[in-house]
Amino acid sequence: IVDSSLFMTSIYTVPDLWLTIEASARSATSLAWLVTHFCAEQRAAADERGISVYEVCSELVDSLPPGGSDIIFHPFLFGSNVQASARAGFYGIAGWHTKAHMLRSLYEGVVYGHMSHMAKLRDGGDQANRLEVVRLSGGGAHSSVWTQIFADTLQLPIEVPDGDEIGARGAAMSAGIGVGVYQNHADAVSTDVKIKRRQELNSAATPFYLDRYNEYKKLLECMQEPWDRLSRLKQG
């Protein structure tokens, strides 16, 4: 059960089950960074339309089809479990690329980061090989465009639970079990967890994403030494 290549393995709250975790800081925070520093035009458009700037960003991503961007993004703005010195990067930018290309590559790069987690989980045990559905929560789950990329790349349907702060809800449910509000975890989940959206995979898009994921992995290997050198540069 325990595999040293995984981020964490621990005893779970349900008897006879274990919790295996693969994690790193590579999710919607990457998009928040890009929006904060480089998307003033999109923020203004969102304010004028009365919607979230992230909806505008998803519209730009959706304006390009799967395979519509050949830029590769490494989502290591806030750390990585690849190696301590890993840094973020956009690779393959040319003069004809637009902000839509950059945003789509960012969405895809975050998905590829999670794809590498899935690969480690599958290598660490046979449970992940029997997955039938993935549940996605957090900021990125609000975007049906992003959720679709997850489904098409992971080749699994994606379910998005209703509500925010899912971790806090889980803690509250566990407390409820402790004081007798629920009989057990199965009872708590069936009572309080609702699925607000399910997205099936579009298998026609999968080859485009897998081609880019292969390049993503090759770039990981190529960049390990340059990342170490960059980490030794002194900032004046």
mmCIF file of C-alpha atoms in Angstrom:
data_model
loop_
_atom_site.group_PDB
_atom_site.id
_atom_site.type_symbol
_atom_site.label_atom_id
_atom_site.label_comp_id
_atom_site.label_asym_id
_atom_site.label_seq_id
_atom_site.Cartn_x
_atom_site.Cartn_y
_atom_site.Cartn_z
ATOM 1 C CA ILE A 1 0.000 0.000 0.000
ATOM 2 C CA VAL A 2 2.750 2.428 0.925
ATOM 3 C CA ASP A 3 4.786 3.672 -2.033
ATOM 4 C CA SER A 4 7.647 6.126 -1.514
ATOM 5 C CA SER A 5 7.003 7.771 -4.884
ATOM 6 C CA LEU A 6 3.588 9.005 -3.734
ATOM 7 C CA PHE A 7 3.082 12.275 -1.896
ATOM 8 C CA MET A 8 1.374 10.615 1.078
ATOM 9 C CA THR A 9 -0.213 7.368 2.213
ATOM 10 C CA SER A 10 -2.116 7.282 5.504
ATOM 11 C CA ILE A 11 -4.720 5.350 7.460
ATOM 12 C CA TYR A 12 -8.210 6.449 6.428
ATOM 13 C CA THR A 13 -11.195 7.126 8.668
ATOM 14 C CA VAL A 14 -13.123 4.194 7.193
ATOM 15 C CA PRO A 15 -11.923 0.814 8.496
ATOM 16 C CA ASP A 16 -9.880 -1.267 6.033
ATOM 17 C CA LEU A 17 -9.365 1.700 3.677
ATOM 18 C CA TRP A 18 -6.226 3.753 3.068
ATOM 19 C CA LEU A 19 -5.842 7.298 1.803
ATOM 20 C CA THR A 20 -3.284 7.770 -0.965
ATOM 21 C CA ILE A 21 -2.531 11.332 -2.016
ATOM 22 C CA GLU A 22 -0.712 12.898 -4.938
ATOM 23 C CA ALA A 23 -0.594 16.662 -4.680
ATOM 24 C CA SER A 24 1.277 19.821 -5.561
ATOM 25 C CA ALA A 25 0.500 23.521 -5.909
ATOM 26 C CA ARG A 26 -0.499 23.564 -9.550
ATOM 27 C CA SER A 27 -4.192 24.302 -9.827
ATOM 28 C CA ALA A 28 -6.312 27.414 -10.333
ATOM 29 C CA THR A 29 -3.732 29.568 -8.563
ATOM 30 C CA SER A 30 -1.818 29.610 -11.852
ATOM 31 C CA LEU A 31 -4.803 31.197 -13.583
ATOM 32 C CA ALA A 32 -5.260 33.681 -10.725
ATOM 33 C CA TRP A 33 -1.637 34.758 -11.191
ATOM 34 C CA LEU A 34 -2.071 35.309 -14.931
ATOM 35 C CA VAL A 35 -5.348 37.186 -14.457
ATOM 36 C CA THR A 36 -3.876 39.434 -11.759
ATOM 37 C CA HIS A 37 -0.834 40.505 -13.746
ATOM 38 C CA PHE A 38 -1.773 40.252 -17.420
ATOM 39 C CA CYS A 39 -5.542 40.330 -17.910
ATOM 40 C CA ALA A 40 -6.619 43.925 -17.226
ATOM 41 C CA GLU A 41 -8.577 43.987 -20.490
ATOM 42 C CA GLN A 42 -10.465 40.839 -19.523
ATOM 43 C CA ARG A 43 -11.184 42.190 -16.041
ATOM 44 C CA ALA A 44 -12.650 45.356 -17.560
ATOM 45 C CA ALA A 45 -14.794 43.317 -19.959
ATOM 46 C CA ALA A 46 -16.035 41.159 -17.093
ATOM 47 C CA ASP A 47 -16.979 44.220 -15.023
ATOM 48 C CA GLU A 48 -18.874 45.701 -17.963
ATOM 49 C CA ARG A 49 -20.805 42.445 -18.491
ATOM 50 C CA GLY A 50 -21.356 41.790 -14.794
ATOM 51 C CA ILE A 51 -19.644 38.394 -14.804
ATOM 52 C CA SER A 52 -16.476 36.890 -13.376
ATOM 53 C CA VAL A 53 -13.198 37.539 -15.157
ATOM 54 C CA TYR A 54 -12.665 33.781 -15.037
ATOM 55 C CA GLU A 55 -15.756 33.298 -17.196
ATOM 56 C CA VAL A 56 -14.212 35.630 -19.766
ATOM 57 C CA CYS A 57 -10.997 33.609 -19.642
ATOM 58 C CA SER A 58 -12.906 30.367 -20.187
ATOM 59 C CA GLU A 59 -14.627 31.921 -23.194
ATOM 60 C CA LEU A 60 -11.233 32.752 -24.684
ATOM 61 C CA VAL A 61 -10.023 29.199 -24.085
ATOM 62 C CA ASP A 62 -13.204 27.823 -25.646
ATOM 63 C CA SER A 63 -12.687 30.014 -28.722
ATOM 64 C CA LEU A 64 -9.889 27.608 -29.700
ATOM 65 C CA PRO A 65 -10.606 23.922 -30.379
ATOM 66 C CA PRO A 66 -8.719 21.048 -28.740
ATOM 67 C CA GLY A 67 -5.307 21.142 -30.347
ATOM 68 C CA GLY A 68 -5.750 24.850 -31.050
ATOM 69 C CA SER A 69 -2.642 25.842 -29.092
ATOM 70 C CA ASP A 70 0.811 24.330 -29.502
ATOM 71 C CA ILE A 71 2.232 26.126 -26.455
ATOM 72 C CA ILE A 72 3.191 23.930 -23.493
ATOM 73 C CA PHE A 73 2.864 25.293 -19.948
ATOM 74 C CA HIS A 74 4.572 23.916 -16.840
ATOM 75 C CA PRO A 75 2.359 24.937 -13.865
ATOM 76 C CA PHE A 76 5.084 25.327 -11.254
ATOM 77 C CA LEU A 77 4.522 28.919 -10.178
ATOM 78 C CA PHE A 78 4.082 27.922 -6.547
ATOM 79 C CA GLY A 79 6.199 24.807 -6.241
ATOM 80 C CA SER A 80 6.292 21.315 -7.669
ATOM 81 C CA ASN A 81 6.718 17.704 -6.632
ATOM 82 C CA VAL A 82 8.824 17.097 -9.751
ATOM 83 C CA GLN A 83 11.856 18.666 -8.092
ATOM 84 C CA ALA A 84 12.383 21.472 -5.588
ATOM 85 C CA SER A 85 13.937 23.850 -8.132
ATOM 86 C CA ALA A 86 11.226 23.457 -10.793
ATOM 87 C CA ARG A 87 9.837 26.699 -12.203
ATOM 88 C CA ALA A 88 6.880 27.564 -14.383
ATOM 89 C CA GLY A 89 7.316 28.171 -18.078
ATOM 90 C CA PHE A 90 5.526 28.701 -21.369
ATOM 91 C CA TYR A 91 7.303 26.867 -24.194
ATOM 92 C CA GLY A 92 6.925 27.424 -27.917
ATOM 93 C CA ILE A 93 5.519 30.968 -27.987
ATOM 94 C CA ALA A 94 5.582 32.649 -31.409
ATOM 95 C CA GLY A 95 4.531 36.084 -32.616
ATOM 96 C CA TRP A 96 1.154 34.921 -33.913
ATOM 97 C CA HIS A 97 0.035 33.505 -30.579
ATOM 98 C CA THR A 98 -2.658 35.413 -28.708
ATOM 99 C CA LYS A 99 -3.828 35.577 -25.107
ATOM 100 C CA ALA A 100 -6.332 32.857 -25.973
ATOM 101 C CA HIS A 101 -3.423 30.543 -26.867
ATOM 102 C CA MET A 102 -1.664 31.384 -23.600
ATOM 103 C CA LEU A 103 -4.790 30.764 -21.550
ATOM 104 C CA ARG A 104 -5.560 27.470 -23.280
ATOM 105 C CA SER A 105 -2.003 26.274 -22.701
ATOM 106 C CA LEU A 106 -2.320 27.216 -19.015
ATOM 107 C CA TYR A 107 -5.601 25.301 -18.655
ATOM 108 C CA GLU A 108 -4.048 22.301 -20.364
ATOM 109 C CA GLY A 109 -0.796 22.491 -18.381
ATOM 110 C CA VAL A 110 -2.664 22.346 -15.086
ATOM 111 C CA VAL A 111 -4.531 19.271 -16.346
ATOM 112 C CA TYR A 112 -1.254 17.641 -17.412
ATOM 113 C CA GLY A 113 0.098 18.223 -13.911
ATOM 114 C CA HIS A 114 -2.832 16.249 -12.542
ATOM 115 C CA MET A 115 -2.354 13.664 -15.270
ATOM 116 C CA SER A 116 1.118 12.999 -13.855
ATOM 117 C CA HIS A 117 -0.444 12.546 -10.401
ATOM 118 C CA MET A 118 -2.845 9.983 -11.829
ATOM 119 C CA ALA A 119 0.068 8.106 -13.406
ATOM 120 C CA LYS A 120 1.837 7.910 -10.027
ATOM 121 C CA LEU A 121 -1.313 6.717 -8.288
ATOM 122 C CA ARG A 122 -1.772 4.000 -10.899
ATOM 123 C CA ASP A 123 1.852 2.914 -10.518
ATOM 124 C CA GLY A 124 1.529 2.921 -6.725
ATOM 125 C CA GLY A 125 -1.374 0.494 -6.563
ATOM 126 C CA ASP A 126 -4.150 -1.083 -8.517
ATOM 127 C CA GLN A 127 -7.005 0.963 -7.029
ATOM 128 C CA ALA A 128 -6.509 3.904 -9.405
ATOM 129 C CA ASN A 129 -6.660 1.513 -12.335
ATOM 130 C CA ARG A 130 -10.261 0.767 -11.408
ATOM 131 C CA LEU A 131 -11.414 4.376 -11.401
ATOM 132 C CA GLU A 132 -14.734 4.920 -13.136
ATOM 133 C CA VAL A 133 -15.258 8.615 -12.415
ATOM 134 C CA VAL A 134 -13.284 11.609 -11.118
ATOM 135 C CA ARG A 135 -14.717 14.291 -8.853
ATOM 136 C CA LEU A 136 -13.321 17.775 -9.253
ATOM 137 C CA SER A 137 -13.668 20.616 -6.754
ATOM 138 C CA GLY A 138 -12.117 24.018 -6.195
ATOM 139 C CA GLY A 139 -11.941 27.111 -8.374
ATOM 140 C CA GLY A 140 -11.212 25.316 -11.626
ATOM 141 C CA ALA A 141 -14.314 23.162 -11.228
ATOM 142 C CA HIS A 142 -16.496 26.229 -11.835
ATOM 143 C CA SER A 143 -15.368 26.250 -15.473
ATOM 144 C CA SER A 144 -17.160 23.728 -17.665
ATOM 145 C CA VAL A 145 -14.448 24.344 -20.280
ATOM 146 C CA TRP A 146 -11.683 23.367 -17.867
ATOM 147 C CA THR A 147 -13.689 20.419 -16.566
ATOM 148 C CA GLN A 148 -14.117 19.172 -20.139
ATOM 149 C CA ILE A 149 -10.367 19.285 -20.708
ATOM 150 C CA PHE A 150 -9.926 17.199 -17.554
ATOM 151 C CA ALA A 151 -12.463 14.636 -18.818
ATOM 152 C CA ASP A 152 -10.948 14.425 -22.299
ATOM 153 C CA THR A 153 -7.373 14.118 -21.023
ATOM 154 C CA LEU A 154 -7.974 11.730 -18.115
ATOM 155 C CA GLN A 155 -10.434 9.788 -20.316
ATOM 156 C CA LEU A 156 -12.915 9.604 -17.477
ATOM 157 C CA PRO A 157 -16.217 11.357 -16.762
ATOM 158 C CA ILE A 158 -15.925 14.283 -14.348
ATOM 159 C CA GLU A 159 -18.410 15.000 -11.572
ATOM 160 C CA VAL A 160 -18.510 18.380 -9.829
ATOM 161 C CA PRO A 161 -20.007 18.361 -6.308
ATOM 162 C CA ASP A 162 -22.422 21.104 -5.343
ATOM 163 C CA GLY A 163 -21.086 23.809 -3.021
ATOM 164 C CA ASP A 164 -17.725 25.332 -2.128
ATOM 165 C CA GLU A 165 -15.127 24.537 0.543
ATOM 166 C CA ILE A 166 -15.567 20.798 0.073
ATOM 167 C CA GLY A 167 -12.774 20.020 2.552
ATOM 168 C CA ALA A 168 -14.566 21.949 5.301
ATOM 169 C CA ARG A 169 -17.789 20.104 4.470
ATOM 170 C CA GLY A 170 -15.981 16.793 4.833
ATOM 171 C CA ALA A 171 -14.670 17.845 8.242
ATOM 172 C CA ALA A 172 -18.192 18.838 9.324
ATOM 173 C CA MET A 173 -19.577 15.511 8.095
ATOM 174 C CA SER A 174 -16.905 13.634 10.037
ATOM 175 C CA ALA A 175 -17.860 15.576 13.166
ATOM 176 C CA GLY A 176 -21.491 14.694 12.456
ATOM 177 C CA ILE A 177 -20.582 11.008 12.401
ATOM 178 C CA GLY A 178 -18.811 11.424 15.735
ATOM 179 C CA VAL A 179 -21.865 12.932 17.453
ATOM 180 C CA GLY A 180 -24.381 10.603 15.839
ATOM 181 C CA VAL A 181 -25.963 12.839 13.204
ATOM 182 C CA TYR A 182 -24.970 10.254 10.581
ATOM 183 C CA GLN A 183 -24.573 6.515 11.010
ATOM 184 C CA ASN A 184 -21.323 6.345 9.032
ATOM 185 C CA HIS A 185 -19.473 7.895 6.088
ATOM 186 C CA ALA A 186 -21.734 6.259 3.501
ATOM 187 C CA ASP A 187 -24.775 7.753 5.235
ATOM 188 C CA ALA A 188 -23.146 11.190 5.436
ATOM 189 C CA VAL A 189 -22.184 11.187 1.769
ATOM 190 C CA SER A 190 -25.580 9.982 0.550
ATOM 191 C CA THR A 191 -27.297 12.654 2.669
ATOM 192 C CA ASP A 192 -25.148 15.721 2.094
ATOM 193 C CA VAL A 193 -23.136 15.274 -1.120
ATOM 194 C CA LYS A 194 -24.937 16.267 -4.312
ATOM 195 C CA ILE A 195 -23.507 16.354 -7.841
ATOM 196 C CA LYS A 196 -24.365 19.537 -9.696
ATOM 197 C CA ARG A 197 -22.704 18.697 -13.011
ATOM 198 C CA ARG A 198 -21.324 15.656 -14.794
ATOM 199 C CA GLN A 199 -19.296 15.948 -17.982
ATOM 200 C CA GLU A 200 -18.658 12.979 -20.209
ATOM 201 C CA LEU A 201 -15.435 12.743 -22.144
ATOM 202 C CA ASN A 202 -15.209 13.670 -25.805
ATOM 203 C CA SER A 203 -12.946 10.918 -27.100
ATOM 204 C CA ALA A 204 -12.338 12.779 -30.366
ATOM 205 C CA ALA A 205 -10.408 15.444 -28.430
ATOM 206 C CA THR A 206 -8.289 13.002 -26.409
ATOM 207 C CA PRO A 207 -5.486 12.432 -28.987
ATOM 208 C CA PHE A 208 -4.765 16.187 -29.147
ATOM 209 C CA TYR A 209 -4.284 16.356 -25.391
ATOM 210 C CA LEU A 210 -2.246 13.175 -25.134
ATOM 211 C CA ASP A 211 0.140 14.439 -27.845
ATOM 212 C CA ARG A 212 0.701 17.604 -25.831
ATOM 213 C CA TYR A 213 1.024 15.687 -22.581
ATOM 214 C CA ASN A 214 3.845 13.648 -24.128
ATOM 215 C CA GLU A 215 5.648 16.879 -25.023
ATOM 216 C CA TYR A 216 4.944 18.183 -21.519
ATOM 217 C CA LYS A 217 6.750 15.154 -20.063
ATOM 218 C CA LYS A 218 9.688 15.438 -22.449
ATOM 219 C CA LEU A 219 10.134 19.076 -21.476
ATOM 220 C CA LEU A 220 10.096 18.059 -17.803
ATOM 221 C CA GLU A 221 13.123 15.862 -18.425
ATOM 222 C CA CYS A 222 14.922 18.512 -20.480
ATOM 223 C CA MET A 223 14.395 21.287 -17.927
ATOM 224 C CA GLN A 224 15.631 19.574 -14.773
ATOM 225 C CA GLU A 225 19.242 20.742 -15.122
ATOM 226 C CA PRO A 226 18.360 24.308 -16.256
ATOM 227 C CA TRP A 227 15.985 24.622 -13.274
ATOM 228 C CA ASP A 228 18.812 23.740 -10.915
ATOM 229 C CA ARG A 229 21.067 26.337 -12.540
ATOM 230 C CA LEU A 230 18.366 29.012 -12.393
ATOM 231 C CA SER A 231 17.801 28.323 -8.705
ATOM 232 C CA ARG A 232 21.459 29.184 -8.034
ATOM 233 C CA LEU A 233 21.298 32.585 -9.690
ATOM 234 C CA LYS A 234 21.503 35.342 -7.108
ATOM 235 C CA GLN A 235 18.900 38.078 -7.266
ATOM 236 C CA GLY A 236 20.421 41.545 -7.041
#
